[in-house]
Structure formats: C-alpha cells, structure tokens
Coordinates of N, CA, C and O in Angstrom, one line a residue:
L200 N -5.2 17.4 1.7 CA -3.8 17.3 1.6 C -3.4 16.6 0.3 O -4.1 15.6 -0.1
I201 N -2.4 17.1 -0.3 CA -1.9 16.5 -1.6 C -0.8 15.5 -1.4 O -0.4 14.8 -2.3
G202 N -0.1 15.6 -0.2 CA 1.0 14.7 0.0 C 1.2 14.5 1.5 O 1.4 15.4 2.3
T203 N 1.3 13.2 1.9 CA 1.6 12.8 3.2 C 2.4 11.5 3.1 O 2.4 10.9 2.1
S204 N 3.1 11.2 4.2 CA 3.8 9.9 4.2 C 2.9 8.7 3.9 O 3.3 7.8 3.3
R205 N 1.7 8.8 4.5 CA 0.7 7.7 4.2 C 0.3 7.6 2.8 O 0.2 6.5 2.2
I206 N 0.1 8.7 2.2 CA -0.3 8.7 0.7 C 0.9 8.1 -0.1 O 0.7 7.3 -1.0
C207 N 2.1 8.5 0.3 CA 3.3 8.0 -0.4 C 3.3 6.4 -0.2 O 3.6 5.7 -1.2
A208 N 3.1 6.0 1.0 CA 3.2 4.5 1.3 C 2.1 3.8 0.6 O 2.3 2.7 0.1
D209 N 0.9 4.4 0.5 CA -0.2 3.8 -0.2 C 0.1 3.7 -1.7 O -0.3 2.7 -2.3
M210 N 0.7 4.7 -2.3 CA 1.1 4.6 -3.7 C 2.1 3.5 -3.9 O 2.0 2.7 -4.9
A211 N 3.1 3.4 -3.0 CA 4.1 2.3 -3.1 C 3.3 0.9 -3.0 O 3.7 0.0 -3.7
A212 N 2.3 0.8 -2.1 CA 1.6 -0.4 -2.0 C 0.8 -0.7 -3.3 O 0.8 -1.9 -3.7
S213 N 0.3 0.3 -4.0 CA -0.4 0.1 -5.3 C 0.6 -0.5 -6.3 O 0.2 -1.4 -7.0
F214 N 1.8 0.1 -6.4 CA 2.8 -0.4 -7.3 C 3.2 -1.9 -7.0 O 3.4 -2.7 -7.8
A215 N 3.4 -2.1 -5.7 CA 3.8 -3.5 -5.2 C 2.7 -4.5 -5.6 O 3.0 -5.6 -6.0
K216 N 1.4 -4.1 -5.4 CA 0.3 -5.0 -5.8 C 0.3 -5.3 -7.3 O 0.2 -6.5 -7.7
E217 N 0.6 -4.3 -8.1 CA 0.6 -4.5 -9.5 C 1.8 -5.4 -9.9 O 1.7 -6.1 -10.9
A218 N 2.8 -5.4 -9.1 CA 4.0 -6.3 -9.3 C 3.8 -7.7 -8.7 O 4.7 -8.5 -8.8
G219 N 2.6 -8.0 -8.2 CA 2.4 -9.3 -7.7 C 2.7 -9.5 -6.2 O 2.7 -10.7 -5.7
F220 N 2.9 -8.5 -5.4 CA 3.2 -8.6 -4.0 C 1.9 -8.3 -3.2 O 1.1 -7.5 -3.7
N221 N 1.8 -8.9 -2.0 CA 0.7 -8.6 -1.1 C 1.2 -7.5 -0.2 O 2.1 -7.7 0.7
P222 N 0.7 -6.2 -0.4 CA 1.3 -5.1 0.3 C 0.6 -5.0 1.7 O -0.5 -5.2 1.9
K223 N 1.5 -4.6 2.7 CA 1.1 -4.4 4.1 C 1.7 -3.1 4.5 O 2.9 -3.0 4.7
V224 N 0.9 -2.0 4.6 CA 1.3 -0.7 5.0 C 1.2 -0.4 6.5 O 0.1 -0.7 7.0
R225 N 2.2 0.0 7.1 CA 2.1 0.4 8.5 C 1.1 1.5 8.6 O 1.1 2.5 7.9
E226 N 0.1 1.4 9.5 CA -1.0 2.3 9.6 C -0.5 3.8 9.9 O -0.9 4.7 9.3
E227 N 0.2 3.9 11.0 CA 0.7 5.2 11.5 C 2.1 5.5 11.1 O 2.9 4.6 11.0
A228 N 2.4 6.7 10.9 CA 3.8 7.1 10.7 C 4.6 6.9 11.9 O 4.1 7.1 13.0
Y229 N 5.8 6.4 11.8 CA 6.6 6.1 13.0 C 7.4 7.3 13.3 O 7.8 8.2 12.5
D230 N 7.8 7.5 14.6 CA 8.7 8.5 15.1 C 9.4 7.8 16.3 O 9.1 8.0 17.4
I231 N 10.4 7.0 15.9 CA 11.1 6.1 16.8 C 12.6 6.1 16.4 O 13.0 6.6 15.4
S232 N 13.4 5.4 17.3 CA 14.8 5.3 16.9 C 15.0 4.3 15.8 O 14.1 3.5 15.5
A233 N 16.1 4.5 15.0 CA 16.4 3.6 13.9 C 16.4 2.2 14.4 O 15.9 1.3 13.7
S234 N 17.0 1.9 15.5 CA 17.1 0.5 16.0 C 15.8 0.0 16.4 O 15.5 -1.2 16.2
E235 N 14.9 0.8 16.9 CA 13.5 0.3 17.2 C 12.8 0.0 15.9 O 12.1 -1.0 15.8
L236 N 13.0 0.8 14.9 CA 12.3 0.6 13.5 C 12.9 -0.7 13.0 O 12.1 -1.6 12.4
V237 N 14.2 -1.0 13.1 CA 14.8 -2.2 12.5 C 14.2 -3.4 13.2 O 13.9 -4.4 12.6
E238 N 14.0 -3.3 14.5 CA 13.4 -4.5 15.3 C 12.0 -4.8 14.8 O 11.6 -5.9 14.6
I239 N 11.2 -3.7 14.6 CA 9.8 -3.9 14.1 C 9.8 -4.5 12.7 O 9.1 -5.5 12.4
I240 N 10.7 -4.0 11.8 CA 10.7 -4.5 10.5 C 11.2 -6.0 10.5 O 10.6 -6.9 9.8
S241 N 12.2 -6.3 11.3 CA 12.8 -7.6 11.4 C 11.7 -8.6 11.9 O 11.5 -9.7 11.3
N242 N 10.9 -8.2 12.9 CA 9.9 -9.1 13.4 C 8.8 -9.3 12.4 O 8.2 -10.4 12.2
D243 N 8.4 -8.2 11.6 CA 7.4 -8.3 10.6 C 7.9 -9.3 9.5 O 7.1 -10.0 8.9
V244 N 9.1 -9.2 9.1 CA 9.6 -10.1 8.0 C 9.6 -11.5 8.5 O 9.2 -12.4 7.7
K245 N 9.8 -11.8 9.7 CA 9.7 -13.2 10.2 C 8.3 -13.8 10.1 O 8.2 -15.0 9.9
K246 N 7.3 -12.9 10.1 CA 5.9 -13.3 10.0 C 5.4 -13.4 8.5 O 4.4 -13.9 8.3
A247 N 6.2 -12.8 7.6 CA 5.7 -12.7 6.2 C 5.7 -14.0 5.5 O 6.6 -14.8 5.7
K248 N 4.7 -14.2 4.7 CA 4.6 -15.5 4.0 C 4.4 -15.1 2.5 O 3.6 -14.2 2.2
G249 N 5.1 -15.8 1.6 CA 4.9 -15.5 0.2 C 5.5 -14.2 -0.2 O 6.3 -13.6 0.4
K250 N 5.0 -13.7 -1.4 CA 5.4 -12.4 -1.9 C 4.7 -11.3 -1.2 O 3.5 -11.0 -1.4
T251 N 5.4 -10.7 -0.3 CA 4.9 -9.6 0.6 C 5.7 -8.3 0.4 O 6.9 -8.4 0.3
A252 N 5.0 -7.2 0.4 CA 5.7 -5.9 0.4 C 5.3 -5.2 1.8 O 4.1 -4.9 2.0
L253 N 6.3 -5.1 2.6 CA 6.1 -4.4 3.9 C 6.5 -3.0 3.7 O 7.6 -2.7 3.3
I254 N 5.6 -2.0 4.0 CA 5.9 -0.6 3.8 C 5.7 0.2 5.0 O 4.7 0.1 5.7
Y255 N 6.7 1.0 5.4 CA 6.8 1.8 6.6 C 7.0 3.2 6.2 O 7.7 3.5 5.2
H256 N 6.5 4.2 6.9 CA 6.6 5.6 6.6 C 6.7 6.4 7.9 O 6.1 6.0 8.9
G257 N 7.6 7.4 7.9 CA 7.8 8.2 9.1 C 9.2 8.7 9.1 O 9.9 8.8 8.1
E258 N 9.7 9.0 10.3 CA 11.1 9.5 10.5 C 11.7 8.8 11.7 O 11.1 8.9 12.8
S259 N 12.8 8.2 11.5 CA 13.5 7.6 12.7 C 14.6 8.5 13.2 O 14.9 9.5 12.5
R260 N 15.1 8.2 14.3 CA 16.2 9.0 15.0 C 17.4 8.2 15.1 O 17.3 7.0 15.4
V261 N 18.6 8.8 15.0 CA 19.8 8.2 15.3 C 20.7 9.1 16.2 O 20.6 10.3 16.0
Q262 N 21.4 8.5 17.1 CA 22.3 9.3 17.9 C 23.7 9.0 17.3 O 24.3 8.0 17.6
V263 N 24.2 9.9 16.5 CA 25.5 9.7 15.8 C 26.6 9.9 16.8 O 26.7 10.9 17.5
T264 N 27.5 8.9 16.8 CA 28.6 9.0 17.7 C 29.9 8.9 17.0 O 31.0 9.1 17.5
G265 N 29.9 8.5 15.7 CA 31.1 8.3 14.9 C 31.3 9.5 14.0 O 30.5 10.5 14.0
E266 N 32.4 9.4 13.2 CA 32.7 10.5 12.3 C 32.5 10.1 10.8 O 33.1 10.7 9.9
G267 N 31.7 9.1 10.6 CA 31.4 8.7 9.2 C 30.4 9.6 8.5 O 30.1 10.6 9.0
K268 N 30.0 9.1 7.4 CA 29.0 9.8 6.5 C 27.8 8.9 6.3 O 28.0 7.7 6.1
G269 N 26.7 9.5 6.3 CA 25.4 8.8 6.0 C 24.3 9.5 6.6 O 24.4 10.5 7.3
G270 N 23.1 9.0 6.4 CA 21.9 9.5 7.0 C 21.1 8.4 7.7 O 21.5 7.2 7.6
R271 N 20.0 8.8 8.2 CA 19.2 7.8 9.0 C 18.7 6.6 8.2 O 18.6 5.5 8.6
N272 N 18.4 6.9 6.9 CA 17.9 5.8 6.0 C 19.0 4.9 5.7 O 18.8 3.6 5.6
Q273 N 20.1 5.4 5.4 CA 21.3 4.5 5.1 C 21.7 3.7 6.3 O 22.0 2.5 6.2
H274 N 21.5 4.3 7.5 CA 21.8 3.6 8.7 C 20.8 2.5 9.0 O 21.2 1.4 9.3
V275 N 19.5 2.7 8.7 CA 18.5 1.7 8.8 C 18.9 0.5 7.9 O 18.8 -0.6 8.3
A276 N 19.2 0.9 6.7 CA 19.6 -0.2 5.7 C 20.8 -1.0 6.1 O 20.9 -2.2 6.0
L277 N 21.8 -0.3 6.8 CA 23.0 -1.0 7.3 C 22.6 -1.9 8.4 O 23.1 -3.1 8.4
L278 N 21.8 -1.5 9.3 CA 21.3 -2.4 10.4 C 20.5 -3.6 9.9 O 20.7 -4.7 10.4
L279 N 19.7 -3.3 8.9 CA 18.9 -4.4 8.3 C 19.8 -5.4 7.5 O 19.5 -6.6 7.4
T280 N 20.9 -4.9 6.9 CA 21.9 -5.7 6.2 C 22.4 -6.8 7.2 O 22.4 -8.0 6.8
E281 N 22.7 -6.5 8.4 CA 23.1 -7.4 9.4 C 22.0 -8.4 9.8 O 22.2 -9.6 9.9
K282 N 20.8 -7.9 10.0 CA 19.6 -8.7 10.4 C 19.3 -9.7 9.3 O 18.9 -10.8 9.7
F283 N 19.4 -9.3 8.1 CA 18.9 -10.2 7.0 C 20.1 -11.0 6.3 O 19.9 -11.6 5.3
A284 N 21.3 -10.9 6.9 CA 22.4 -11.6 6.3 C 22.1 -13.1 6.0 O 21.6 -13.8 6.9
G285 N 22.4 -13.5 4.8 CA 22.2 -14.9 4.4 C 20.8 -15.3 4.0 O 20.6 -16.4 3.6
M286 N 19.8 -14.4 4.2 CA 18.5 -14.7 3.9 C 18.2 -14.5 2.4 O 18.5 -13.4 1.9
E287 N 17.7 -15.5 1.8 CA 17.3 -15.3 0.4 C 15.8 -14.9 0.3 O 15.0 -15.3 1.2
G288 N 15.5 -14.0 -0.6 CA 14.1 -13.6 -0.7 C 13.7 -12.4 0.1 O 12.5 -12.1 0.4
V289 N 14.7 -11.5 0.5 CA 14.4 -10.3 1.2 C 15.2 -9.2 0.6 O 16.4 -9.3 0.4
C290 N 14.6 -8.1 0.2 CA 15.2 -6.9 -0.3 C 14.7 -5.7 0.4 O 13.5 -5.6 0.6
V291 N 15.6 -4.7 0.7 CA 15.2 -3.5 1.5 C 15.5 -2.3 0.7 O 16.6 -2.2 0.1
L292 N 14.6 -1.3 0.7 CA 14.8 0.0 0.2 C 14.5 0.9 1.4 O 13.4 0.8 2.0
S293 N 15.4 1.8 1.7 CA 15.2 2.8 2.8 C 15.7 4.1 2.3 O 16.8 4.3 1.9
A294 N 14.7 5.1 2.2 CA 15.1 6.4 1.5 C 14.2 7.5 2.0 O 13.1 7.3 2.5
G295 N 14.8 8.7 1.8 CA 14.0 10.0 2.1 C 13.3 10.4 0.9 O 13.8 10.3 -0.2
T296 N 12.0 10.8 1.1 CA 11.2 11.2 0.0 C 11.6 12.5 -0.7 O 11.2 12.8 -1.8
D297 N 12.5 13.2 0.0 CA 12.9 14.5 -0.6 C 14.1 14.3 -1.5 O 14.6 15.2 -2.1
G298 N 14.7 13.1 -1.5 CA 15.8 12.8 -2.4 C 17.2 13.0 -1.7 O 18.2 12.8 -2.3
R299 N 17.1 13.3 -0.4 CA 18.4 13.4 0.4 C 18.3 12.7 1.7 O 17.2 12.6 2.3
D300 N 19.4 12.1 2.1 CA 19.4 11.4 3.4 C 20.6 12.0 4.2 O 21.8 11.7 3.8
G301 N 20.3 12.7 5.2 CA 21.4 13.3 6.0 C 22.2 14.3 5.2 O 21.7 14.8 4.2
P302 N 23.5 14.4 5.5 CA 24.4 15.3 4.8 C 25.0 14.7 3.5 O 26.2 14.8 3.2
T303 N 24.2 13.9 2.8 CA 24.7 13.2 1.6 C 23.8 13.6 0.4 O 22.7 14.0 0.5
E304 N 24.3 13.3 -0.8 CA 23.6 13.5 -2.0 C 22.7 12.2 -2.3 O 21.9 12.3 -3.3
A305 N 22.8 11.2 -1.5 CA 22.0 10.0 -1.7 C 20.7 10.1 -1.0 O 20.6 10.8 0.0
A306 N 19.7 9.5 -1.6 CA 18.3 9.5 -0.9 C 18.3 8.4 0.1 O 17.5 8.5 1.0
G307 N 19.1 7.4 -0.1 CA 19.0 6.2 0.9 C 19.9 5.1 0.3 O 20.8 5.3 -0.5
A308 N 19.5 3.8 0.6 CA 20.2 2.7 0.2 C 19.4 1.5 0.0 O 18.2 1.4 0.5
L309 N 19.9 0.5 -0.7 CA 19.3 -0.8 -0.9 C 20.1 -1.9 -0.2 O 21.3 -1.7 -0.1
A310 N 19.5 -2.9 0.3 CA 20.2 -4.0 0.9 C 19.4 -5.3 0.7 O 18.2 -5.2 0.5
D311 N 20.1 -6.4 0.8 CA 19.4 -7.7 0.7 C 20.2 -8.7 1.5 O 21.2 -8.3 2.2
G312 N 19.8 -9.9 1.4 CA 20.5 -11.0 2.2 C 21.9 -11.2 1.9 O 22.7 -11.9 2.6
A313 N 22.4 -10.8 0.7 CA 23.7 -11.0 0.2 C 24.6 -9.7 0.5 O 25.8 -9.8 0.3
S314 N 24.1 -8.6 1.0 CA 24.8 -7.4 1.1 C 26.0 -7.6 2.1 O 27.1 -7.1 1.9
L315 N 25.8 -8.3 3.2 CA 26.9 -8.5 4.2 C 28.0 -9.3 3.6 O 29.2 -8.9 3.7
E316 N 27.7 -10.4 2.9 CA 28.7 -11.2 2.2 C 29.4 -10.4 1.2 O 30.7 -10.5 1.1
R317 N 28.7 -9.6 0.4 CA 29.4 -8.8 -0.6 C 30.4 -7.8 0.0 O 31.5 -7.6 -0.5
G318 N 30.0 -7.2 1.1 CA 30.9 -6.3 1.8 C 32.1 -7.1 2.4 O 33.2 -6.6 2.3
S319 N 31.9 -8.2 2.9 CA 33.0 -9.1 3.5 C 34.0 -9.4 2.4 O 35.2 -9.4 2.6
Q320 N 33.4 -9.7 1.2 CA 34.3 -10.1 0.1 C 35.2 -8.9 -0.3 O 36.3 -9.1 -0.9
L321 N 34.8 -7.7 0.0 CA 35.6 -6.5 -0.3 C 36.4 -6.1 0.9 O 37.1 -5.0 0.9
G322 N 36.5 -6.9 1.9 CA 37.3 -6.7 3.1 C 36.7 -5.7 4.1 O 37.3 -5.2 5.0
M323 N 35.4 -5.4 3.9 CA 34.7 -4.5 4.8 C 34.1 -5.2 6.0 O 33.5 -6.3 5.8
K324 N 34.2 -4.7 7.2 CA 33.6 -5.2 8.4 C 32.5 -4.3 8.8 O 32.7 -3.1 9.1
I325 N 31.3 -4.9 8.8 CA 30.1 -4.0 9.0 C 30.1 -3.4 10.4 O 29.6 -2.3 10.5
T326 N 30.7 -4.0 11.4 CA 30.8 -3.4 12.7 C 31.6 -2.1 12.7 O 31.2 -1.2 13.4
D327 N 32.6 -2.1 11.9 CA 33.4 -0.8 11.8 C 32.5 0.3 11.2 O 32.6 1.4 11.7
Y328 N 31.7 0.0 10.2 CA 30.9 1.0 9.6 C 29.7 1.4 10.5 O 29.4 2.6 10.5
K329 N 29.2 0.5 11.2 CA 28.2 0.8 12.2 C 28.7 1.7 13.3 O 28.1 2.7 13.7
T330 N 29.9 1.4 13.8 CA 30.5 2.1 14.9 C 30.8 3.6 14.5 O 30.6 4.5 15.2
R331 N 31.3 3.7 13.2 CA 31.7 5.1 12.7 C 30.4 5.8 12.2 O 30.6 7.0 11.8
F332 N 29.3 5.1 12.1 CA 28.1 5.7 11.5 C 28.5 6.1 10.0 O 28.3 7.3 9.6
D333 N 29.0 5.2 9.3 CA 29.6 5.4 8.0 C 28.8 4.5 6.9 O 29.5 3.9 6.1
S334 N 27.5 4.5 7.0 CA 26.7 3.7 6.1 C 26.9 4.2 4.6 O 26.8 3.3 3.7
Y335 N 27.1 5.4 4.4 CA 27.3 5.9 3.0 C 28.4 5.2 2.3 O 28.3 4.7 1.2
H336 N 29.6 5.1 3.0 CA 30.8 4.5 2.3 C 30.6 3.0 2.2 O 31.1 2.4 1.3
Y337 N 29.9 2.4 3.1 CA 29.6 0.9 3.0 C 28.8 0.7 1.7 O 29.2 -0.1 0.9
F338 N 27.7 1.4 1.6 CA 26.8 1.2 0.4 C 27.4 1.7 -0.9 O 27.1 1.2 -1.9
K339 N 28.2 2.8 -0.8 CA 28.9 3.3 -2.0 C 29.8 2.2 -2.5 O 29.9 2.0 -3.7
S340 N 30.5 1.5 -1.6 CA 31.4 0.4 -2.1 C 30.7 -0.7 -2.7 O 31.2 -1.4 -3.6
L341 N 29.4 -0.9 -2.3 CA 28.6 -2.0 -2.9 C 27.8 -1.5 -4.1 O 27.1 -2.3 -4.8
N342 N 27.9 -0.2 -4.4 CA 27.1 0.4 -5.5 C 25.6 0.3 -5.2 O 24.8 0.1 -6.1
D343 N 25.2 0.4 -3.9 CA 23.8 0.2 -3.5 C 23.2 1.5 -2.9 O 22.2 1.4 -2.2
L344 N 23.8 2.7 -3.2 CA 23.2 3.9 -2.8 C 22.1 4.3 -3.8 O 22.1 3.9 -5.0
I345 N 21.1 5.0 -3.3 CA 20.0 5.4 -4.2 C 20.1 6.9 -4.4 O 20.2 7.7 -3.5
F346 N 20.3 7.3 -5.7 CA 20.4 8.7 -6.1 C 19.2 9.1 -7.0 O 19.0 8.5 -8.0
T347 N 18.4 10.0 -6.5 CA 17.2 10.4 -7.2 C 17.3 11.9 -7.6 O 16.5 12.3 -8.4
G348 N 18.1 12.6 -6.9 CA 18.1 14.1 -7.0 C 17.0 14.6 -6.1 O 16.1 13.8 -5.7
P349 N 16.9 15.9 -6.0 CA 15.8 16.5 -5.1 C 14.5 16.2 -5.8 O 14.3 16.4 -7.0
S350 N 13.5 15.8 -4.9 CA 12.2 15.5 -5.4 C 11.3 16.7 -5.4 O 10.2 16.7 -6.0
G351 N 11.6 17.7 -4.6 CA 10.8 18.9 -4.5 C 9.7 18.7 -3.4 O 8.8 19.5 -3.2
N352 N 9.7 17.5 -2.8 CA 8.7 17.2 -1.8 C 9.4 16.5 -0.6 O 10.4 15.9 -0.8
N353 N 8.8 16.6 0.6 CA 9.4 15.9 1.7 C 8.2 15.5 2.6 O 7.6 16.2 3.3
V354 N 7.8 14.2 2.4 CA 6.8 13.6 3.2 C 7.4 12.5 4.0 O 6.8 11.4 4.1
M355 N 8.5 12.8 4.7 CA 9.2 11.9 5.6 C 9.9 10.8 4.8 O 10.2 11.0 3.6
D356 N 10.2 9.7 5.5 CA 11.0 8.6 4.9 C 10.1 7.4 4.6 O 9.0 7.3 5.1
I357 N 10.6 6.5 3.8 CA 9.9 5.3 3.4 C 10.8 4.1 3.4 O 12.0 4.3 3.0
Q358 N 10.4 3.0 3.9 CA 11.1 1.7 3.8 C 10.1 0.8 3.1 O 9.0 0.7 3.5
I359 N 10.6 0.1 2.1 CA 9.9 -0.9 1.4 C 10.7 -2.2 1.5 O 11.9 -2.2 1.0
I360 N 10.1 -3.2 2.1 CA 10.8 -4.5 2.2 C 10.0 -5.5 1.4 O 8.8 -5.8 1.6
L361 N 10.7 -6.0 0.3 CA 10.0 -7.0 -0.5 C 10.5 -8.4 0.0 O 11.7 -8.6 0.1
T362 N 9.6 -9.3 0.2 CA 9.9 -10.6 0.6 C 9.3 -11.6 -0.3 O 8.2 -11.4 -0.8
D363 N 9.9 -12.8 -0.4 CA 9.3 -13.9 -1.1 C 9.8 -15.2 -0.3 O 10.7 -15.9 -0.7
L364 N 9.2 -15.3 0.9 CA 9.6 -16.3 1.9 C 8.6 -17.4 2.0 O 7.5 -17.3 1.7

C-alpha cells in the first residue's frame, strides 16, 4: 500500500518529532461518533506531559440535526474548542486528508484554548453553533478554517493535538 491513514499519521508523527514533540499515534483507525472521539482525545490530553503530539486517524460519524454548514472534522474541532476552553498549551488540527470536509471547501479547522474566548468576544455563542451544526461559520469568523484544496488522496481524517502541559 502506498497510502493509508496509519501511514499518514506516522508521517505526521515524524514531523512532530522533528519539531521537538513526543509523538503518540493511535494504533488503530477509529470508526466512532465525533463525540466519542472528542472524549478519547480529551482524556488523552489530560494524561499528556510536556511537549506531546497526539495523533488520531480514521473517520468519525455525526448525526446532523441542524441546518448549519460544516463537516465532521470541523464539528470535532468545535467540540474540542469547548473542552479545551481556557487551557494554555493545547492546539488542535482536525482535517480530511482529501482536502474537503463535508459539503465545504475547507479541509477542517484549527482550535486552541483561546478559541472559545475569541468567539465570545465576537458575540458568538458556541452552543448555538453546536445546535445548528454550523462549525464552518464559527471557524470562518475566527479565520481558523484550513484550506488546502483537493489533495488527490483520501486516507480518511486526521487529528493532531499538540500539547505543552
């Protein structure tokens, strides 16, 4: 095989190591709900010490009930925005390896411990965006969407969480 989600995650780990982080790659690709993935990531971040890169690969599921815009990766980033609110030393990337996330031109989104506060300063209530499944407009307002264009490959999704706790 020339491309799998694990190969992609291992390459990300290699770059993280070069940047001085201790990489930890999830062994198996996940196939779970976005909220389950967020709980796993949140629990792993609580255990992280020092400069750590937590890397996850697979595809999550969301049951969209609102009329907003976004994809599962942007939704994962939105849920993690709330989990990591106020935390210094945590940064999240959640993106599709094909360069698209759901029905959007964005590949995913970035979030950190200040994302919730930045949104609040703009008058945005994260609960409204979660209820509408409108992660795209939340991150667009923060200028934190990831735009890569089509990659020509699709080896599932990737989440990279950099910590320095």
